[in-house]
């Protein structure tokens, strides 16, 4: 309904959702980064070496949360389905290509950092697409 209605209302809902998801993503990041390693140390000491990767991967959480309102906005109409698919494939190719190059030389922690970069890139691409193709065109 918002795609065909008041463009200011669409913008308002999008940015309100973005703020809510940012707060949620940062809260969950804090739990993953600070509490989860302690839980692993106590309950799963055999997996203690995984905490470095978990801390790095937890940095992806805010970007994943921030990307969600944009993807939902784009998927709420069939008009942008092709763009969502193309942008998603682009970030997938970015991730896989970098992993093929970096993992043999630097290992699994590099793969974790590439995942963070891919999620940040995904959010940035979707945010810019929405900003310039939807919100500023109205």
Short mmCIF file of C-alpha atoms in Angstrom, two decimals:
data_model
loop_
_atom_site.label_atom_id
_atom_site.label_comp_id
_atom_site.label_asym_id
_atom_site.label_seq_id
_atom_site.Cartn_x
_atom_site.Cartn_y
_atom_site.Cartn_z
CA UNK A 1 0.00 0.00 0.00
CA UNK A 2 2.79 2.42 0.86
CA UNK A 3 4.42 2.04 -2.56
CA UNK A 4 1.31 3.51 -4.17
CA UNK A 5 0.40 5.89 -1.38
CA UNK A 6 2.10 8.77 0.34
CA UNK A 7 5.87 8.68 -0.41
CA UNK A 8 6.65 10.52 2.82
CA UNK A 9 4.89 7.78 4.80
CA UNK A 10 6.96 5.11 3.02
CA UNK A 11 10.15 7.00 3.87
CA UNK A 12 9.04 7.43 7.48
CA UNK A 13 8.25 3.73 7.92
CA UNK A 14 11.51 2.67 6.27
CA UNK A 15 13.73 4.87 8.44
CA UNK A 16 11.80 3.99 11.61
CA UNK A 17 12.33 0.30 10.80
CA UNK A 18 15.99 0.98 10.06
CA UNK A 19 16.49 2.60 13.48
CA UNK A 20 14.71 -0.26 15.27
CA UNK A 21 16.78 -2.86 13.45
CA UNK A 22 20.00 -0.95 14.18
CA UNK A 23 19.29 -1.00 17.91
CA UNK A 24 18.32 -4.68 17.78
CA UNK A 25 21.37 -5.63 15.74
CA UNK A 26 23.73 -3.80 18.07
CA UNK A 27 22.14 -5.41 21.14
CA UNK A 28 22.52 -8.89 19.69
CA UNK A 29 26.06 -8.06 18.57
CA UNK A 30 26.91 -7.21 22.18
CA UNK A 31 25.52 -10.55 23.41
CA UNK A 32 27.39 -12.53 20.74
CA UNK A 33 30.62 -10.60 21.19
CA UNK A 34 30.77 -10.52 24.99
CA UNK A 35 28.50 -13.21 26.44
CA UNK A 36 28.69 -16.07 23.94
CA UNK A 37 32.45 -16.64 24.31
CA UNK A 38 31.99 -16.92 28.08
CA UNK A 39 29.18 -19.45 27.59
CA UNK A 40 31.33 -21.45 25.20
CA UNK A 41 34.23 -21.37 27.65
CA UNK A 42 32.02 -22.77 30.41
CA UNK A 43 29.77 -25.20 28.52
CA UNK A 44 31.78 -26.13 25.42
CA UNK A 45 35.48 -25.73 26.24
CA UNK A 46 36.46 -27.94 23.28
CA UNK A 47 35.17 -25.19 20.98
CA UNK A 48 37.07 -22.35 22.62
CA UNK A 49 39.18 -21.80 19.50
CA UNK A 50 35.99 -20.88 17.61
CA UNK A 51 35.39 -17.79 19.74
CA UNK A 52 37.69 -15.64 17.58
CA UNK A 53 35.62 -16.45 14.51
CA UNK A 54 32.36 -15.94 16.43
CA UNK A 55 33.48 -12.48 17.53
CA UNK A 56 34.37 -11.51 13.96
CA UNK A 57 31.15 -12.97 12.53
CA UNK A 58 29.10 -11.19 15.20
CA UNK A 59 30.15 -7.92 13.56
CA UNK A 60 27.92 -8.93 10.63
CA UNK A 61 24.78 -8.91 12.74
CA UNK A 62 24.06 -5.17 12.64
CA UNK A 63 24.47 -5.17 8.84
CA UNK A 64 22.15 -8.15 8.46
CA UNK A 65 19.57 -6.46 10.65
CA UNK A 66 19.96 -3.15 8.81
CA UNK A 67 19.50 -4.79 5.42
CA UNK A 68 16.23 -6.46 6.40
CA UNK A 69 13.87 -3.44 6.18
CA UNK A 70 15.26 -2.56 2.76
CA UNK A 71 14.88 -6.05 1.38
CA UNK A 72 11.35 -6.26 2.77
CA UNK A 73 10.54 -2.89 1.22
CA UNK A 74 11.82 -4.07 -2.15
CA UNK A 75 10.06 -7.43 -1.93
CA UNK A 76 6.75 -5.83 -0.95
CA UNK A 77 6.17 -5.14 -4.62
CA UNK A 78 7.01 -7.21 -7.69
CA UNK A 79 8.50 -4.13 -9.33
CA UNK A 80 11.94 -4.61 -7.72
CA UNK A 81 12.25 -8.41 -7.66
CA UNK A 82 14.83 -8.48 -10.46
CA UNK A 83 16.96 -5.81 -8.77
CA UNK A 84 16.87 -7.66 -5.44
CA UNK A 85 18.02 -10.83 -7.18
CA UNK A 86 20.82 -9.06 -9.08
CA UNK A 87 22.08 -7.19 -6.02
CA UNK A 88 22.02 -10.39 -3.96
CA UNK A 89 23.92 -12.31 -6.62
CA UNK A 90 26.48 -9.51 -6.80
CA UNK A 91 27.23 -9.71 -3.08
CA UNK A 92 27.31 -13.52 -3.27
CA UNK A 93 29.89 -13.40 -6.07
CA UNK A 94 31.89 -10.83 -4.08
CA UNK A 95 31.92 -13.18 -1.07
CA UNK A 96 32.79 -16.35 -2.97
CA UNK A 97 35.50 -14.71 -5.10
CA UNK A 98 37.24 -13.19 -2.10
CA UNK A 99 36.98 -16.45 -0.16
CA UNK A 100 38.60 -18.37 -3.01
CA UNK A 101 41.52 -15.96 -2.98
CA UNK A 102 41.93 -15.32 0.74
CA UNK A 103 41.10 -18.57 2.57
CA UNK A 104 44.07 -20.59 1.23
CA UNK A 105 46.47 -17.92 2.37
CA UNK A 106 44.88 -16.61 5.60
CA UNK A 107 42.41 -19.30 6.76
CA UNK A 108 39.00 -19.27 8.34
CA UNK A 109 39.37 -15.95 10.16
CA UNK A 110 39.82 -14.24 6.81
CA UNK A 111 36.62 -15.92 5.65
CA UNK A 112 34.85 -14.48 8.69
CA UNK A 113 36.10 -10.99 7.86
CA UNK A 114 34.98 -11.43 4.25
CA UNK A 115 31.52 -12.36 5.50
CA UNK A 116 31.42 -9.14 7.51
CA UNK A 117 32.51 -7.17 4.45
CA UNK A 118 29.91 -8.92 2.29
CA UNK A 119 27.11 -8.17 4.74
CA UNK A 120 28.22 -4.54 5.01
CA UNK A 121 28.34 -4.30 1.22
CA UNK A 122 24.90 -5.87 0.93
CA UNK A 123 23.39 -3.34 3.34
CA UNK A 124 25.14 -0.45 1.61
CA UNK A 125 24.01 -1.51 -1.86
CA UNK A 126 20.39 -2.02 -0.83
CA UNK A 127 20.34 1.21 1.18
CA UNK A 128 21.72 3.26 -1.73
CA UNK A 129 19.37 1.58 -4.20
CA UNK A 130 16.36 2.37 -2.02
CA UNK A 131 17.53 5.90 -1.33
CA UNK A 132 18.11 6.85 -4.95
CA UNK A 133 15.62 4.66 -6.81
CA UNK A 134 12.62 4.75 -4.48
CA UNK A 135 12.76 7.40 -1.77
CA UNK A 136 14.30 10.26 -3.75
CA UNK A 137 12.32 9.64 -6.93
CA UNK A 138 8.97 10.35 -5.37
#
